[in-house]
Short mmCIF file of C-alpha atoms in Angstrom, two decimals:
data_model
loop_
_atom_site.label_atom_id
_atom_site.label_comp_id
_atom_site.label_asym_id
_atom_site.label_seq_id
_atom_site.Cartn_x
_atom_site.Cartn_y
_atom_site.Cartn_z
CA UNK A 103 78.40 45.27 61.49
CA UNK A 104 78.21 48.65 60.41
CA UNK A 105 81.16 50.92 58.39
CA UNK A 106 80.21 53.55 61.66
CA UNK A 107 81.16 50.92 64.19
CA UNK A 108 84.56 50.82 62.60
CA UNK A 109 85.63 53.98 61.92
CA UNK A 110 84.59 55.03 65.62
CA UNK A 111 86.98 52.11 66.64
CA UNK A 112 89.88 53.00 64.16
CA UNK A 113 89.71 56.57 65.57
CA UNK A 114 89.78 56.10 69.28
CA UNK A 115 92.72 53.47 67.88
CA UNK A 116 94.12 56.92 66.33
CA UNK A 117 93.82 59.37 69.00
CA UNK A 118 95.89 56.74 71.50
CA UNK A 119 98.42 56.66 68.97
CA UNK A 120 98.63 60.17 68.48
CA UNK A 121 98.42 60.81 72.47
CA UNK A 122 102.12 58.83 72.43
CA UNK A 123 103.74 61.72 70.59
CA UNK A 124 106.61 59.36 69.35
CA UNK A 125 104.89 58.63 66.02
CA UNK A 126 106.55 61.65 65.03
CA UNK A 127 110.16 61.13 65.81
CA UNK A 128 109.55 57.33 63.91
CA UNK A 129 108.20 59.00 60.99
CA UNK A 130 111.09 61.60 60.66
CA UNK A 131 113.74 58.57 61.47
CA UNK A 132 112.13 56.52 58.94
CA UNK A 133 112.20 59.25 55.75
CA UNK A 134 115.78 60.15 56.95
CA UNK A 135 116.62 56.59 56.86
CA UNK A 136 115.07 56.19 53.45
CA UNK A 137 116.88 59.27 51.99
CA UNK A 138 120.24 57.62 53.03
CA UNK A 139 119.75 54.50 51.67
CA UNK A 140 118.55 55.98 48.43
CA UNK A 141 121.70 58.64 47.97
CA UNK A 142 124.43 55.18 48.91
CA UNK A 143 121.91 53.69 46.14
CA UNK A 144 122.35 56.42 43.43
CA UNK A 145 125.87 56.85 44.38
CA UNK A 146 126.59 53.01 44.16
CA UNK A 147 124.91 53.50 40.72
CA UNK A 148 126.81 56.24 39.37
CA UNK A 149 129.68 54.53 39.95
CA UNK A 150 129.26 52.21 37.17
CA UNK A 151 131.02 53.57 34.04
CA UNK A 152 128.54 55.19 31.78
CA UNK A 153 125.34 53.54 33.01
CA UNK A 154 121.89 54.06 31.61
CA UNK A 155 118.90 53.58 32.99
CA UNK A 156 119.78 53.74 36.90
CA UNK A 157 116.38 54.01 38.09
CA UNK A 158 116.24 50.15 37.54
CA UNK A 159 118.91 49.22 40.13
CA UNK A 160 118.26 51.86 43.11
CA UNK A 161 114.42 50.94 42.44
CA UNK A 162 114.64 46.96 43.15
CA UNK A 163 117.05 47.90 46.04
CA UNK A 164 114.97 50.42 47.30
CA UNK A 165 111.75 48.08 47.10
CA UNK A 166 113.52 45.19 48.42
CA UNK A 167 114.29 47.77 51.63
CA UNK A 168 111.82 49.31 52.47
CA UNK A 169 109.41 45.90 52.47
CA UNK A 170 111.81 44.59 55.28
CA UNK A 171 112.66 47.83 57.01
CA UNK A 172 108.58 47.84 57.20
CA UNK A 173 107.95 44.38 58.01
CA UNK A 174 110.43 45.08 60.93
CA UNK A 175 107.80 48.24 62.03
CA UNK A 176 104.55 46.70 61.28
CA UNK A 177 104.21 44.02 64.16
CA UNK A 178 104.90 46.87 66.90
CA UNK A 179 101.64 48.52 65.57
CA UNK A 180 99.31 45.55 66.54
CA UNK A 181 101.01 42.99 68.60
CA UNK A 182 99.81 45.14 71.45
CA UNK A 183 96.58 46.49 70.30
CA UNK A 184 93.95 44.09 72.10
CA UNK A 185 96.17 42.73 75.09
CA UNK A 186 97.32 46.35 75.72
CA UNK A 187 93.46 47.73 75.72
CA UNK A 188 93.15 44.74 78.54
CA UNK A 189 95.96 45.34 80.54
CA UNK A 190 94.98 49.36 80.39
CA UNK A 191 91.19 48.23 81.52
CA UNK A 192 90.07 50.37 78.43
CA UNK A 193 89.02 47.21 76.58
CA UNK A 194 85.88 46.08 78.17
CA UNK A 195 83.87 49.17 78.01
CA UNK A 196 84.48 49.12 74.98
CA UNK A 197 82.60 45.78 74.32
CA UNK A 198 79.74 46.21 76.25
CA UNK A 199 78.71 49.15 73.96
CA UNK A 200 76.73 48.08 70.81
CA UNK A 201 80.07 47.63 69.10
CA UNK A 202 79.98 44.12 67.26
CA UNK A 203 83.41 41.87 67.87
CA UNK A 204 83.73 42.31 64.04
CA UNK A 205 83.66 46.34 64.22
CA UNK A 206 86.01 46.12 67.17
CA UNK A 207 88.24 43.57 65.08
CA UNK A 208 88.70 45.66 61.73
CA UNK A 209 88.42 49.45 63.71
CA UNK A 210 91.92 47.98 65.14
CA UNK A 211 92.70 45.88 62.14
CA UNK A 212 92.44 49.59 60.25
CA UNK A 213 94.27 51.53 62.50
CA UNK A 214 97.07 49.69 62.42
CA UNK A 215 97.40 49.11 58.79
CA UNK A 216 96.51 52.46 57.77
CA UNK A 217 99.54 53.36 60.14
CA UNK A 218 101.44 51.26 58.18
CA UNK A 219 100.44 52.86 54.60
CA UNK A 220 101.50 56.57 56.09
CA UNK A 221 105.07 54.73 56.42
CA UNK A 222 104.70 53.64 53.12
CA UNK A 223 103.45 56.79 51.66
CA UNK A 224 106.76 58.50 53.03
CA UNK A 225 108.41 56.39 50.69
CA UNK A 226 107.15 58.22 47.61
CA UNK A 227 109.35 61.17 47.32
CA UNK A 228 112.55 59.10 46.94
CA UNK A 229 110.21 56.30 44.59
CA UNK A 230 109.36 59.20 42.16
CA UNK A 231 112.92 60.08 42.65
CA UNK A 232 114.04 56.88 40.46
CA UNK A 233 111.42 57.38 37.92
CA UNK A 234 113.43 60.28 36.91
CA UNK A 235 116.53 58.12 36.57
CA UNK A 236 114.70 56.61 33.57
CA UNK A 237 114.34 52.60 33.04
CA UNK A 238 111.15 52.46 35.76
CA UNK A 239 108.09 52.65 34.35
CA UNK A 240 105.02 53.99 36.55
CA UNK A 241 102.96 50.55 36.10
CA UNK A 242 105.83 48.43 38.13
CA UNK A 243 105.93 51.31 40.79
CA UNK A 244 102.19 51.12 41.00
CA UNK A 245 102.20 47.02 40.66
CA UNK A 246 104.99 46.85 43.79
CA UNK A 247 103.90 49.42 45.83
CA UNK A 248 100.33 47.46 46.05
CA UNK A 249 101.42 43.97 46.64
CA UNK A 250 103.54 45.78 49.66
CA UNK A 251 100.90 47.55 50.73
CA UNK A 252 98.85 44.53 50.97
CA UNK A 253 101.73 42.15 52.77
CA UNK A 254 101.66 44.76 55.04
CA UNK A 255 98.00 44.23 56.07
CA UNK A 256 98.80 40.87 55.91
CA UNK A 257 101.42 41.17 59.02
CA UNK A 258 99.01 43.63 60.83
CA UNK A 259 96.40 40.94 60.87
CA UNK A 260 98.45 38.08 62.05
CA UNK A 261 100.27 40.49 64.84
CA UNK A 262 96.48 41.63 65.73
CA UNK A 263 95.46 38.08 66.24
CA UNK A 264 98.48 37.15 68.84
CA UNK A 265 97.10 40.46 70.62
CA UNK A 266 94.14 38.87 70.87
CA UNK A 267 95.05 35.14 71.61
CA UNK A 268 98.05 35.92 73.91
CA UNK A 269 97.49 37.77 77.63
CA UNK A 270 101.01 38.84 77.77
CA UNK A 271 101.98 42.30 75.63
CA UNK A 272 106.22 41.27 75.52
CA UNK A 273 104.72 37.60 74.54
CA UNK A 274 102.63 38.83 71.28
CA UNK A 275 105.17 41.34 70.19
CA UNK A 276 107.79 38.72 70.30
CA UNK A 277 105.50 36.32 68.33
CA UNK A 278 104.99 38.39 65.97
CA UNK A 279 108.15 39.37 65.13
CA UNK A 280 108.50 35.29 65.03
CA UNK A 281 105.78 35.07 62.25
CA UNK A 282 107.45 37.95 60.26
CA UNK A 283 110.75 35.65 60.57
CA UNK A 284 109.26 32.43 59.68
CA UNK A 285 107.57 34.10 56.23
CA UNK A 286 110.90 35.25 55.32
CA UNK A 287 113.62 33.33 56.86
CA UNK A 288 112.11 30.28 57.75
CA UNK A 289 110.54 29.69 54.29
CA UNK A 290 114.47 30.02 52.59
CA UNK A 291 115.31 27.54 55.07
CA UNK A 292 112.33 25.44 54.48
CA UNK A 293 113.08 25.42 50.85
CA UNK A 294 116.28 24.53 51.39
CA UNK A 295 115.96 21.68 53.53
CA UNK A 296 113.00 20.39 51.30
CA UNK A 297 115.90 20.85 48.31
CA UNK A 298 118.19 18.44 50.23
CA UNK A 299 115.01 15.90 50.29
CA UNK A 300 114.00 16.21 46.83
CA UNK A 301 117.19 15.39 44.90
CA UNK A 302 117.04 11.91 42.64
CA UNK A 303 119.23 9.98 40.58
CA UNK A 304 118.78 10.14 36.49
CA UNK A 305 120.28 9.41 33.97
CA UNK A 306 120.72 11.68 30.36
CA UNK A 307 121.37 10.76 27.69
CA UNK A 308 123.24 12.97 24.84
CA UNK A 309 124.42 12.75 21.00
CA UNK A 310 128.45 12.51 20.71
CA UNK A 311 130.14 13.50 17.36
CA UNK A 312 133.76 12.29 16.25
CA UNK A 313 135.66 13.42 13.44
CA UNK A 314 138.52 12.13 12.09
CA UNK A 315 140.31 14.92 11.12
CA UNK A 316 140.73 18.76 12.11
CA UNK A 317 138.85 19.32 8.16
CA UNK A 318 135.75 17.64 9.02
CA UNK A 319 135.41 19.65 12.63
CA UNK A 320 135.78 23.08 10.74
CA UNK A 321 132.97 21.86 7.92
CA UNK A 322 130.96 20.25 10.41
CA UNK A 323 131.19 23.90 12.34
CA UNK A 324 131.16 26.18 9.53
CA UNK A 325 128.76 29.00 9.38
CA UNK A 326 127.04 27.51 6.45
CA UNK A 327 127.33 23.97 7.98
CA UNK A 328 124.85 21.67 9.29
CA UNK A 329 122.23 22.80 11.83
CA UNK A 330 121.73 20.18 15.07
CA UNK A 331 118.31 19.49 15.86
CA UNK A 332 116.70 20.53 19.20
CA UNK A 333 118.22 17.55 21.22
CA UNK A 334 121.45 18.55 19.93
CA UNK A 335 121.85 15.96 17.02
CA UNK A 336 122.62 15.84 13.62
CA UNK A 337 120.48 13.76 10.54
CA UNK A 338 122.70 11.41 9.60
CA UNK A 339 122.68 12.63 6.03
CA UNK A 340 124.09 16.22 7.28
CA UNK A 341 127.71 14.40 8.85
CA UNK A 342 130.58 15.20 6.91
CA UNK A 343 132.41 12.83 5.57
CA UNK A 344 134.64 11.12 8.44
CA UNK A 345 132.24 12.28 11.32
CA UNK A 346 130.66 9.85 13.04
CA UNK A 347 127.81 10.13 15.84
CA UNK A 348 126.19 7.54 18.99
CA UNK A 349 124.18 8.09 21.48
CA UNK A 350 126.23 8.12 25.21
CA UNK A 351 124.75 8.55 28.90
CA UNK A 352 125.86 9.50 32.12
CA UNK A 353 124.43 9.09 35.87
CA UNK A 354 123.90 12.39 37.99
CA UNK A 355 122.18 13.62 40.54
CA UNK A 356 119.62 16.73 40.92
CA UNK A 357 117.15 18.83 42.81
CA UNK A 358 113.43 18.47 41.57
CA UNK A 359 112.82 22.58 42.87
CA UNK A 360 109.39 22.04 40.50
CA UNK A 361 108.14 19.44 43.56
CA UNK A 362 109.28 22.27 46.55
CA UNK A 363 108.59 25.99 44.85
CA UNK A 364 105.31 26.12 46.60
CA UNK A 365 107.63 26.78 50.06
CA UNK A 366 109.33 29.87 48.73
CA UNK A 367 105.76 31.08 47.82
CA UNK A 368 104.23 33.29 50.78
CA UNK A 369 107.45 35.00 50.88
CA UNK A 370 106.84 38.31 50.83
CA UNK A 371 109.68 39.30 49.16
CA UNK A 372 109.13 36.35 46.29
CA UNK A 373 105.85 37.63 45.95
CA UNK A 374 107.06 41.24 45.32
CA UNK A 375 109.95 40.61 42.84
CA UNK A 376 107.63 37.80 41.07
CA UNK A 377 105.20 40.20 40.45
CA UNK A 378 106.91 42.97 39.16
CA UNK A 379 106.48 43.89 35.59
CA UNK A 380 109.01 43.30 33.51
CA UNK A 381 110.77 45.63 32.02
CA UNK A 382 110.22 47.62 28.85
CA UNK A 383 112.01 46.87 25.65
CA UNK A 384 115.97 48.56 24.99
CA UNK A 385 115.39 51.57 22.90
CA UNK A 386 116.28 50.55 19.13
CA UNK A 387 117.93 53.74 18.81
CA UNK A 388 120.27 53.19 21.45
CA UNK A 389 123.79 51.86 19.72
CA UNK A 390 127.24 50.73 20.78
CA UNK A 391 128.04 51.78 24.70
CA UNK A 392 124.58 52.62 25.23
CA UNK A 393 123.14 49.80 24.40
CA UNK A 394 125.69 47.81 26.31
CA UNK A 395 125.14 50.44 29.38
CA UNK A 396 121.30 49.47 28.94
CA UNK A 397 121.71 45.65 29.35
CA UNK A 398 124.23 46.18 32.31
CA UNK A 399 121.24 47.92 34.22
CA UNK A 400 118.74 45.23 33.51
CA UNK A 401 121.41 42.75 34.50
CA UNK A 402 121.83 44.01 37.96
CA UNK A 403 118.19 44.43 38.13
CA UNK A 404 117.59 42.84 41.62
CA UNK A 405 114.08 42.69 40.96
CA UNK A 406 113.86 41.04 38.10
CA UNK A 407 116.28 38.33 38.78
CA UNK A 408 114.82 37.58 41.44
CA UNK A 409 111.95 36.81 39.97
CA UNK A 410 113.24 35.30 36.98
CA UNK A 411 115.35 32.55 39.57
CA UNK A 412 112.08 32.10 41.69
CA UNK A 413 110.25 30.96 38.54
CA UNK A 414 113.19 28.48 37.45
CA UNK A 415 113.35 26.51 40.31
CA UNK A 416 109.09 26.20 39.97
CA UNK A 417 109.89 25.24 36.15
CA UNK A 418 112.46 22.93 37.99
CA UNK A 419 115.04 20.74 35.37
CA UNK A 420 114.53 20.11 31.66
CA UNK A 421 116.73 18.36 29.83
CA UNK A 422 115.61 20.01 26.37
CA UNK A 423 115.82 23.22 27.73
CA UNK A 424 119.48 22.17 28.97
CA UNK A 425 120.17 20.93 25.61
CA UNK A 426 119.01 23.97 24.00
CA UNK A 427 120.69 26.39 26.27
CA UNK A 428 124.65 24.28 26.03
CA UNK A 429 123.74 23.45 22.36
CA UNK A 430 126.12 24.84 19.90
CA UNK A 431 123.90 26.90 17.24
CA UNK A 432 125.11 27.75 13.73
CA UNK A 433 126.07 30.82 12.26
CA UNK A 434 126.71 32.87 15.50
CA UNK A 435 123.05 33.27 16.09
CA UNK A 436 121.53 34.58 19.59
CA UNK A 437 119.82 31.88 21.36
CA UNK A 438 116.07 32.48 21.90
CA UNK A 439 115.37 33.66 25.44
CA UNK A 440 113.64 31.17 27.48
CA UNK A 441 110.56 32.11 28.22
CA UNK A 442 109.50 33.31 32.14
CA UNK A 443 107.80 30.18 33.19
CA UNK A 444 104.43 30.23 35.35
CA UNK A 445 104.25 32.54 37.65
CA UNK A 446 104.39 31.78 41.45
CA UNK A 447 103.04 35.08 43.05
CA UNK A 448 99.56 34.60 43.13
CA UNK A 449 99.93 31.49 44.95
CA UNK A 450 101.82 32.70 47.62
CA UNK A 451 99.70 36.20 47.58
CA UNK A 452 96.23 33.73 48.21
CA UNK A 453 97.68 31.83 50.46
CA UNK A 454 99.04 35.53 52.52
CA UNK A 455 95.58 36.28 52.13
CA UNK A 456 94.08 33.81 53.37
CA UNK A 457 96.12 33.45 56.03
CA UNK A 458 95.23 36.85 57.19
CA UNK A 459 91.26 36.47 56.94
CA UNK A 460 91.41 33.78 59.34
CA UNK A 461 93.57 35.76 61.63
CA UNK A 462 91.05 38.57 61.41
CA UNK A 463 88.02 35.81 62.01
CA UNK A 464 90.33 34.85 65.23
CA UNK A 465 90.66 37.96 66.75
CA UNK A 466 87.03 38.58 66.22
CA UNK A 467 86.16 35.15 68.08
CA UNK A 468 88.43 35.92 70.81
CA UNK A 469 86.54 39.38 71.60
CA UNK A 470 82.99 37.96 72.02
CA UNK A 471 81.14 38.55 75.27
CA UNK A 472 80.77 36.91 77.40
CA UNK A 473 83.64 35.19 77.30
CA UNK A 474 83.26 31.61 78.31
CA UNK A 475 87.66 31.23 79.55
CA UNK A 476 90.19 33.34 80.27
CA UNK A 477 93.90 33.27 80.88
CA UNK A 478 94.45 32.77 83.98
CA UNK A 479 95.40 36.37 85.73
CA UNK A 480 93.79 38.20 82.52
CA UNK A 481 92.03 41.24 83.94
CA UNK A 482 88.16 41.80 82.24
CA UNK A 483 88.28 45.37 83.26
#
């Protein structure tokens, strides 16, 4: 296998495309389409009263739409690519040449993903346009665009391989828009179904106090009063006089997410907003509305709270940390924020990965000569 063998592939792959002329119109509909969405974005944005930091929502929105306007575009790159070339008679000359299956395999492989970067390229304009609505820094742009860029050649591989395994052009394409649904939709629904299955009975158990007058509450709640301990007790020897405290329980149900996360994992968009970077710290100059505007825009960041729920349900329940987070804390202190939780990106991003490599080793095994079977009514040239 030589890096010759491929290119020479990937460019005849090219020059077809280019010979269609209606790459052009797509292109043009797609950055039009992506300029739209972008202005409703800002717009939706500005509306907010006062907001800083806008870039933060129209960038997760943005992100979030262009990986499934793309993942919608991808599959008609490849899904025909092989099958097509058989159909056309164009595909076995090209096989009896000194052309390894593996150069055949990644010259198409490459065409078609390389396709799909110019689409994503496009998107840059408008992406540089949020930097300049401050609160996106260039590392998450550079972190997001990559893992999409990647997902994307994920997608091309698997819709390459159908081309390969399937005689039928309508039958791949339709596949692989199937594949693209089950990664998205069907692992949601996979998750939830597997939530459904997961849930158990437990039982918690909890400190109660008592007082016996309206005197004691107030001292036992005072500013300067008694601190609980992490499971939400008191020492004995910090009750006020007339408070008393036992232990009570109560039965419940709930959903053990930390058994099922793995599901939600070659999502491509869990994999995105999972990996994102958070974002940077609130300026400590910024006072009063400001700061309030700030927090507002990391609030509705779609990107990060995504990621933030998608790494709660892996952490799954805690009963300390639900202690800590209902537990009353003395003196009007902040609660500590919880902290992320293990990240579940890299597992789905392997197991994307992976998933592609073997699609790529497929469509390599299906274009050796001589071929042993074939489809019945499959042409060989």
């Amino acid at each position: 296998m030589t890096t010759a063998g491929i290119v020479t592939v990937a460019r005849q792959e090219f020059r077809v495309r280019l010979r269609a002329g209606r790459w052009k119109l797509l292109l043009i509909a797609w950055f039009v389409l992506l300029v739209l969405f972008t202005a409703l974005a800002t717009a939706a944005a500005g509306q907010l009263d006062g907001l800083q930091d806008d870039g933060v929502i129209v960038f997760g929105a943005l992100t979030l739409f262009v990986l499934g306007l793309a993942l919608l575009v991808v599959p008609s790159l490849a899904a025909q690519s092989v099958n097509g070339d058989r159909e056309r008679g164009t595909l076995a000359p090209l096989q009896v040449t000194r052309l390894t299956p593996w150069e055949i395999t990644l010259g198409k492989f490459a065409a078609a993903w390389v396709t799909a970067l110019v689409f994503l390229l496009l998107t840059l304009p408008v992406v540089l346009f949020t930097l300049t609505q401050g609160g996106v820094t260039l590392g998450r742009l550079v972190v997001v665009g990559a893992l999409v860029a990647l997902l994307l050649g994920v997608v091309a591989a698997l819709s390459l391989m159908l081309s390969a395994t399937l005689s039928r052009t309508t039958t791949s394409g339709v596949l692989s828009y199937l594949v693209v649904a089950a990664l998205t939709i069907g692992t949601v629904i996979a998750f939830g179904l597997g939530s459904v299955a997961s849930q158990e009975s437990y039982t918690e158990t909890y400190p109660n106090v008592t007082c016996m007058t309206e005197s004691a509450y107030e001292q036992l709640y005072r500013e300067d009063g008694p601190r609980p301990r992490v499971d939400g007790s008191y020492a004995e020897s910090d009750l006020p006089d007339g408070c008393t405290q036992q232990l009570e329980s109560f039965a419940s149900t709930r959903t053990r997410t930390d058994r099922i996360w793995w599901l939600l994992a070659p999502n491509p968009f869990v994999i995105v907003a999972d990996a994102a970077p958070t974002l940077p710290a609130l300026d400590p100059r910024l006072t009063g509305r400001q700061l309030d505007s700030a927090r507002q825009a990391r609030d509705a960041d779609v990107l990060g709270q995504l990621g933030n729920g998608i790494r709660e349900l892996r952490q799954g329940p805690s009963p300390v940390q639900q202690q800590v987070d209902v537990g009353y804390v003395a003196g009007g202190e902040d609660l500590p924020q919880p902290d992320r939780g293990p990240a579940v990106w890299p597992y789905g991003l392997v197991f994307d990965l992976l998933l592609a490599g073997g699609a790529l080793a497929v469509t390599a095994r299906r274009l050796r000569t001589p071929s042993r079977t074939l489809p019945q009514g499959q042409r060989v040239a």
